[in-house]
PDB file of C-alpha atoms in Angstrom:
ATOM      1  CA  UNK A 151       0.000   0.000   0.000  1.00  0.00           C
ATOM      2  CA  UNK A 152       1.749   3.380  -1.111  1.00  0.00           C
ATOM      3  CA  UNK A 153       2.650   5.477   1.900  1.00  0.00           C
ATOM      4  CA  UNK A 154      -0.121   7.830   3.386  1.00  0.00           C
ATOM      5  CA  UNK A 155       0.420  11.375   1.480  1.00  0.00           C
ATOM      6  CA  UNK A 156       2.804  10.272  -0.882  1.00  0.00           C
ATOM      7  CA  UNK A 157       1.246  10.433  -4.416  1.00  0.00           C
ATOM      8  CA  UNK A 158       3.107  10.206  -7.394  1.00  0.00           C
ATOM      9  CA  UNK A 159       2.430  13.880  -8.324  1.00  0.00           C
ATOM     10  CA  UNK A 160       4.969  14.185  -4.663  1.00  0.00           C
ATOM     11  CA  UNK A 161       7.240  11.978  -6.160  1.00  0.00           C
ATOM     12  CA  UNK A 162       7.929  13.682  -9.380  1.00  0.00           C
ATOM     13  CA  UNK A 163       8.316  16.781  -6.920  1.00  0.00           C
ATOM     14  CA  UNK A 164      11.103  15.184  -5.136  1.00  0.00           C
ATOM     15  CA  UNK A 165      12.874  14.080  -8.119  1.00  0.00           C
ATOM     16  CA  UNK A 166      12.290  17.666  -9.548  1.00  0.00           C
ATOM     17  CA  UNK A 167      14.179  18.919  -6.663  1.00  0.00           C
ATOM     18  CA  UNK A 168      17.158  16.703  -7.307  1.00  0.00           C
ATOM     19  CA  UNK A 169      17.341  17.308 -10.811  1.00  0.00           C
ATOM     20  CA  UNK A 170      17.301  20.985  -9.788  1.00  0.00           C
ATOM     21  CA  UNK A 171      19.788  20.899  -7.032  1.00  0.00           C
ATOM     22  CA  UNK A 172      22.270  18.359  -8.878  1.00  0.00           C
ATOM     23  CA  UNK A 173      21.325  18.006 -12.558  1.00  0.00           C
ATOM     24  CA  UNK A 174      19.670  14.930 -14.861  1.00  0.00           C
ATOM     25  CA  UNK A 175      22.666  12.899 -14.433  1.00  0.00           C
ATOM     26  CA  UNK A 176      21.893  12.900 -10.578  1.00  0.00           C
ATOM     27  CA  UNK A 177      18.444  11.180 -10.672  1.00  0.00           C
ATOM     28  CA  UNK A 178      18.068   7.427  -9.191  1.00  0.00           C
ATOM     29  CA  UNK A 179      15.299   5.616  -7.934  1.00  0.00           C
ATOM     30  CA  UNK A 180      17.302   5.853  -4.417  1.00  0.00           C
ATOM     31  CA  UNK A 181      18.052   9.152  -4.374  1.00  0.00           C
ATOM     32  CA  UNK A 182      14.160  10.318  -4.479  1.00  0.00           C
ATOM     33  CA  UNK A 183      13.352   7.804  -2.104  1.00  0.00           C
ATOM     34  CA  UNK A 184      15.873   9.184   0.470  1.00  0.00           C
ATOM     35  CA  UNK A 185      14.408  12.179  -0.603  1.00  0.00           C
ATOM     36  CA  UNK A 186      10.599  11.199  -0.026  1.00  0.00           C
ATOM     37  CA  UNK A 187      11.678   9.157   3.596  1.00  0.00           C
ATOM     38  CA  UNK A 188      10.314   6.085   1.833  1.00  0.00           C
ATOM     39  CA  UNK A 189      12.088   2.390   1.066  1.00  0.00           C
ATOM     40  CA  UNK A 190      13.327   2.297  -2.483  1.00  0.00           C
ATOM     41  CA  UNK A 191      11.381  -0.434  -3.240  1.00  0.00           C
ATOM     42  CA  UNK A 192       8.439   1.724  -2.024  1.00  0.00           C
ATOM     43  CA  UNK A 193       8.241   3.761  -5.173  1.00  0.00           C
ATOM     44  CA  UNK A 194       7.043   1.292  -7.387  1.00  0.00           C
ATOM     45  CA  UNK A 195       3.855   2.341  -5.903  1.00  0.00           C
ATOM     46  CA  UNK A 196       3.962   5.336  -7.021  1.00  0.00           C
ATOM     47  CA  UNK A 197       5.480   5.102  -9.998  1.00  0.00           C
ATOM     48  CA  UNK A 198       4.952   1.828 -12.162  1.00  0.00           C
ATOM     49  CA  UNK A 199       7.356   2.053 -14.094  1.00  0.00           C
ATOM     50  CA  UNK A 200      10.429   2.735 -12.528  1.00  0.00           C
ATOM     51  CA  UNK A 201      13.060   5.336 -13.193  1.00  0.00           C
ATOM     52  CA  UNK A 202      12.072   5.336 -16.712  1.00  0.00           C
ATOM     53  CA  UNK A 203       8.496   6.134 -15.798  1.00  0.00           C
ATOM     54  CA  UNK A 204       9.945   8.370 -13.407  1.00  0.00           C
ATOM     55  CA  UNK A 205      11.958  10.497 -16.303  1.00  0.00           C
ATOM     56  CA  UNK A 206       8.896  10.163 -19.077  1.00  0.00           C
ATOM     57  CA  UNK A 207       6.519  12.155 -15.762  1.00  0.00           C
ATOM     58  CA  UNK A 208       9.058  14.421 -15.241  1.00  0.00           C
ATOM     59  CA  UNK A 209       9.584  15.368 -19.108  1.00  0.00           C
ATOM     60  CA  UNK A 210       5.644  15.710 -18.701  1.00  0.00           C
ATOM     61  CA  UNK A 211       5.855  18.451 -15.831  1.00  0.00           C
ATOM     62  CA  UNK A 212       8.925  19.855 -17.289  1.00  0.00           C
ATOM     63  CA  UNK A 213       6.921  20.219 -20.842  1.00  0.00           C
ATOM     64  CA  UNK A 214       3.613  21.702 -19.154  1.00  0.00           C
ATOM     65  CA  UNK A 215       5.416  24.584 -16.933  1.00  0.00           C
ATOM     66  CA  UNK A 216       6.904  25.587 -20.143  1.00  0.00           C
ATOM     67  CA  UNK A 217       4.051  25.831 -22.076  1.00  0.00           C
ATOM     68  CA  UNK A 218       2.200  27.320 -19.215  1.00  0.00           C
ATOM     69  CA  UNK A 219       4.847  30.143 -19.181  1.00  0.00           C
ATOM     70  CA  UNK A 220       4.835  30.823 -22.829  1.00  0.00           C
ATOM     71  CA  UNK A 221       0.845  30.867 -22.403  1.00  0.00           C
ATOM     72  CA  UNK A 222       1.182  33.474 -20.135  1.00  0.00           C
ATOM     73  CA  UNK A 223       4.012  35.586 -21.944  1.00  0.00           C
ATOM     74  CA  UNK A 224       1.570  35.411 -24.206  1.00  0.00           C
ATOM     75  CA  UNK A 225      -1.913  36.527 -22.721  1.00  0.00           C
ATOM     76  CA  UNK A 226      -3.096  39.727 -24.019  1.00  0.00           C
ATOM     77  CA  UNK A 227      -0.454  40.234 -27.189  1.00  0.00           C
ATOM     78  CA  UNK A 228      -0.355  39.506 -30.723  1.00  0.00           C
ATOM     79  CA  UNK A 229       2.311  40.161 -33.293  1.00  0.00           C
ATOM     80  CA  UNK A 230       5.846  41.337 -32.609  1.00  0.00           C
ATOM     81  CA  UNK A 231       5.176  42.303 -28.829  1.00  0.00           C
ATOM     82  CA  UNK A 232       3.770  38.152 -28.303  1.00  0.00           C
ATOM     83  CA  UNK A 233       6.950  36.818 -30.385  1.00  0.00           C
ATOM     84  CA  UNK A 234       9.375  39.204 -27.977  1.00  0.00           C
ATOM     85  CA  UNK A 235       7.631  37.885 -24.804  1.00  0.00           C
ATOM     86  CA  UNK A 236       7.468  34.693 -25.875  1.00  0.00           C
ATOM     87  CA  UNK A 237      10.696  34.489 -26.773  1.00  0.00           C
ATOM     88  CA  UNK A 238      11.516  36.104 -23.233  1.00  0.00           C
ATOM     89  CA  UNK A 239       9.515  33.751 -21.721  1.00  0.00           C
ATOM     90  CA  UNK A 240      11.498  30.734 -23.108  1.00  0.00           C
ATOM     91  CA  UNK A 241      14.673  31.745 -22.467  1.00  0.00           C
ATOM     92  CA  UNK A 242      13.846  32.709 -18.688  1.00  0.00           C
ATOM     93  CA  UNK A 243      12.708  29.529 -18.434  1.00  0.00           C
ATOM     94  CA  UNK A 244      15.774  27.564 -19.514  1.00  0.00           C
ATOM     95  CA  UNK A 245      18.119  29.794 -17.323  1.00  0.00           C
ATOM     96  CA  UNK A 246      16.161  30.410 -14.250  1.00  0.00           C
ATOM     97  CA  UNK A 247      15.711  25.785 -14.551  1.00  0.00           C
ATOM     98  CA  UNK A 248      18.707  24.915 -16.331  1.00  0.00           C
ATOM     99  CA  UNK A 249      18.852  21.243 -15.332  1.00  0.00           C
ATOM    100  CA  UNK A 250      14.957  20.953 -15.393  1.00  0.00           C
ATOM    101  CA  UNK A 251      15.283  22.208 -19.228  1.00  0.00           C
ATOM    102  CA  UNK A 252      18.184  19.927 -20.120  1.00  0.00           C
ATOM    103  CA  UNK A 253      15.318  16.762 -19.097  1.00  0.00           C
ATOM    104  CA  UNK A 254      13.158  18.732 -21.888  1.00  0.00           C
ATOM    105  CA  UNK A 255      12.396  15.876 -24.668  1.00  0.00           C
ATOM    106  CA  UNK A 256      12.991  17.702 -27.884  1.00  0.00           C
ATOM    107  CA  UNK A 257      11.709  14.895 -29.651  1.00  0.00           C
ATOM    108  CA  UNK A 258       9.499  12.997 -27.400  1.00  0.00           C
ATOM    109  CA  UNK A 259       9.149   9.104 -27.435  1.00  0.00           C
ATOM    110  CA  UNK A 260       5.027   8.334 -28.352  1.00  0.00           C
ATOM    111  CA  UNK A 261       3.000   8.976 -25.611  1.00  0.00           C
ATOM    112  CA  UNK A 262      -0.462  10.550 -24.795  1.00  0.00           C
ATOM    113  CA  UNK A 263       0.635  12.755 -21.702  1.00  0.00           C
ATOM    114  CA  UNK A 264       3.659  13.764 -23.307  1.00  0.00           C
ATOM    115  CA  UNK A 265       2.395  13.877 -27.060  1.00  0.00           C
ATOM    116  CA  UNK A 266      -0.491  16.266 -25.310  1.00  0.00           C
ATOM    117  CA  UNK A 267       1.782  18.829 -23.038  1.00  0.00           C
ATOM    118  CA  UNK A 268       3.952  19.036 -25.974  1.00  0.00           C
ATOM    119  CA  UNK A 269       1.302  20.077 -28.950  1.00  0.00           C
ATOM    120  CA  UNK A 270      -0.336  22.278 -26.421  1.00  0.00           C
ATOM    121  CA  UNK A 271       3.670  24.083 -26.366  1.00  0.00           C
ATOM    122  CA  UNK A 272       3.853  24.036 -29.900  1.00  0.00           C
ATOM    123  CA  UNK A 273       0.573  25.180 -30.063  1.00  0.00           C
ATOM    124  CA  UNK A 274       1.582  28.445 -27.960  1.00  0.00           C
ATOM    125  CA  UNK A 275       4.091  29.343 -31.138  1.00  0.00           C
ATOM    126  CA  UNK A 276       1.523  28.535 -33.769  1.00  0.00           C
ATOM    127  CA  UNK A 277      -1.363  30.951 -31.843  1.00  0.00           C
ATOM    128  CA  UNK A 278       1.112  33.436 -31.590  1.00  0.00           C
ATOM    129  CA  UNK A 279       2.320  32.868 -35.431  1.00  0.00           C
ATOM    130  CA  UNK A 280      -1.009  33.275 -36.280  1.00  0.00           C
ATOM    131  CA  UNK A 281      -0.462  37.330 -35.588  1.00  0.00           C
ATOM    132  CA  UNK A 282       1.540  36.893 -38.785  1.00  0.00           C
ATOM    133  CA  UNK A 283      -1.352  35.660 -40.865  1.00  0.00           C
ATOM    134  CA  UNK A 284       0.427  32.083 -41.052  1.00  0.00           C
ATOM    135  CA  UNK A 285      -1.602  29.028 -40.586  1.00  0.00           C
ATOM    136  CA  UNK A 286      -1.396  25.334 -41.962  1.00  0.00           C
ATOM    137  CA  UNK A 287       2.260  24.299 -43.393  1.00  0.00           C
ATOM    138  CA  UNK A 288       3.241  27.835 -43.364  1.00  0.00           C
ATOM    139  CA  UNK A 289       2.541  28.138 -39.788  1.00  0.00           C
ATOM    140  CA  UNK A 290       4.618  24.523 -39.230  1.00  0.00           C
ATOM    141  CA  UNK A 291       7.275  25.685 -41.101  1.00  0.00           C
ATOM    142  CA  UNK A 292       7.329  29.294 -39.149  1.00  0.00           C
ATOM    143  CA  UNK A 293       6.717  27.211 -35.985  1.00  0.00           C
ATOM    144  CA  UNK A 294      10.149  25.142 -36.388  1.00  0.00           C
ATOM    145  CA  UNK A 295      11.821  28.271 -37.259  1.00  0.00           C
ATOM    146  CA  UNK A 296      10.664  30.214 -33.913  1.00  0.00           C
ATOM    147  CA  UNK A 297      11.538  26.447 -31.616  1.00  0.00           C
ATOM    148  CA  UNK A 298      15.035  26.539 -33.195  1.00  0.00           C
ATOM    149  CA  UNK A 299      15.615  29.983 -32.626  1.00  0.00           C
ATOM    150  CA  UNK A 300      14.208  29.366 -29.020  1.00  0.00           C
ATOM    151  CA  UNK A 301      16.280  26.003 -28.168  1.00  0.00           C
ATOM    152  CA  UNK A 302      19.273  27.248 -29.727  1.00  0.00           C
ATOM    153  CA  UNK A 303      19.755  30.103 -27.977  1.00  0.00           C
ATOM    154  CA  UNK A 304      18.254  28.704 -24.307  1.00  0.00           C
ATOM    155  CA  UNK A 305      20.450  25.813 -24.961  1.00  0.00           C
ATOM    156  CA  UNK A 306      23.446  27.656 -25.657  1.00  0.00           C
ATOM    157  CA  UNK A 307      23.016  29.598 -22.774  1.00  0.00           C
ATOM    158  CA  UNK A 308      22.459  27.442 -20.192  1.00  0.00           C
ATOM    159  CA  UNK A 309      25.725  25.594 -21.270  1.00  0.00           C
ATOM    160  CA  UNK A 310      28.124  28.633 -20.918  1.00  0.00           C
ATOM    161  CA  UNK A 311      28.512  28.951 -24.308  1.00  0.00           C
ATOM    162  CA  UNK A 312      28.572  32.914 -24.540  1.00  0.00           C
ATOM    163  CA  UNK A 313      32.062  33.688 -23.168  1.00  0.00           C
ATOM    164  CA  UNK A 314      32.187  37.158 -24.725  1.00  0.00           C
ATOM    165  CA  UNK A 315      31.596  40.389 -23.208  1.00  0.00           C
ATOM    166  CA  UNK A 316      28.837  41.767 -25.158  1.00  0.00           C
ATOM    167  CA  UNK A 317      25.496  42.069 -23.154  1.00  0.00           C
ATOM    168  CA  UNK A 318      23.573  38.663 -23.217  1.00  0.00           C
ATOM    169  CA  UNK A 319      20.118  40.714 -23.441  1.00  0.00           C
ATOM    170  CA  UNK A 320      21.027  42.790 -26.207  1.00  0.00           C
ATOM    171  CA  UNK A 321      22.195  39.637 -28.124  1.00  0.00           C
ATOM    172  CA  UNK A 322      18.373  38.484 -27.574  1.00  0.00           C
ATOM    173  CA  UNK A 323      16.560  41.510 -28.195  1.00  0.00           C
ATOM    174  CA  UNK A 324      18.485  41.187 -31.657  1.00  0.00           C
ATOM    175  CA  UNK A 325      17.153  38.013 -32.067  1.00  0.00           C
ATOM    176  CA  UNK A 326      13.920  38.524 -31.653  1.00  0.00           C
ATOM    177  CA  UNK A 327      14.459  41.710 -33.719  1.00  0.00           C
ATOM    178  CA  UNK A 328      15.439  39.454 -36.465  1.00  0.00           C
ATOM    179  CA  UNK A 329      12.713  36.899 -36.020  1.00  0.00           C
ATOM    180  CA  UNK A 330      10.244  39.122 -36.231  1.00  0.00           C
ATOM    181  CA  UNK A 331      11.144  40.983 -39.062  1.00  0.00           C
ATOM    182  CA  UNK A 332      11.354  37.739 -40.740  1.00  0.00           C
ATOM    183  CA  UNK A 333       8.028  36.853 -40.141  1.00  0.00           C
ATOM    184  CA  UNK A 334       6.563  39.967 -41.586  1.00  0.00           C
ATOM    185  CA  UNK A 335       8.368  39.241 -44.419  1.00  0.00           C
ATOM    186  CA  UNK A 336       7.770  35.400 -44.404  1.00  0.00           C
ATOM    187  CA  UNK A 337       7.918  34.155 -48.013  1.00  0.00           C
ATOM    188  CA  UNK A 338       4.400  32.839 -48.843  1.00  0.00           C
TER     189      UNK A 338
END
């Protein structure tokens, strides 16, 4: 019987927390029990599936608090001020949870949780896009432009990989400068 209070919404928490305090590499069945005062063993009523179930809930949570952030970057705009706080948004994200961000599936595994937190994400980008007057393949294609931008700069960031002195922000505010100008210009 799983312990009193524990659920496995709890134990995703606790192996949230390690991720956070010692990165993806970190995470072990024991370590969240130790974590959660529970038996290793223990966990397997909470989550099935072991670690791996343990990592596919996590990319779950991890996939949903993103997407709920870009929602909200996005409430209330449209057009280049959405794209810029969107784009904001992302990046925040990534840096302020750099280990939780680095468990981010980019190209999930089939799944219905996952396959669902991840279209409502991508379907952030495309409602914004839609400011642009892109929908259907246009919109996909615009879509994969805006997540590569997004990724490649979050990712690139939250490695260390922008040794240089110039200002960080105004690097990003070029960005999404450029992005946006290409989108009112996107070739139809």
């Amino acid at each position: 019987m799983p312990r009193v209070g524990l659920t496995p919404g709890q134990v995703v928490d606790h192996a949230l927390a390690i991720v956070d305090e010692q990165g993806p590499e970190a995470l072990t069945l024991a370590a969240v029990a130790a974590r959660a005062k529970v038996a290793t063993p223990s966990l397997y009523k909470h989550v099935s599936g072991g670690l791996a179930e343990l990592r596919r809930l996590i990319a779950v949570r991890v996939t949903e608090e993103l997407a709920d952030r870009l929602a909200g970057a996005a409430l209330g705009r449209s057009g280049d001020e959405a794209v810029a706080a969107v784009l904001r948004a992302y990046h925040a994200y990534a840096t302020e949870h750099p280990h939780r961000y680095a468990a981010l599936p980019q190209a999930p595994r089939p799944d219905d949780d996952l396959t669902t937190a991840a279209a409502r994400l991508v379907g952030v980008i495309v409602a914004v896009l839609r400011g642009y007057g892109l929908e259907g393949s246009e919109a996909i294609h615009a879509a994969r432009t805006f997540r590569s931008l997004a990724h490649g700069f979050a990712a690139l960031s939250t490695a260390g990989a922008f040794q240089l002195a110039e200002d960080l922000g105004e690097t990003q505010e070029r960005m999404i400068t450029v992005l946006t100008a290409g989108l009112r210009g996107w070739p139809r």
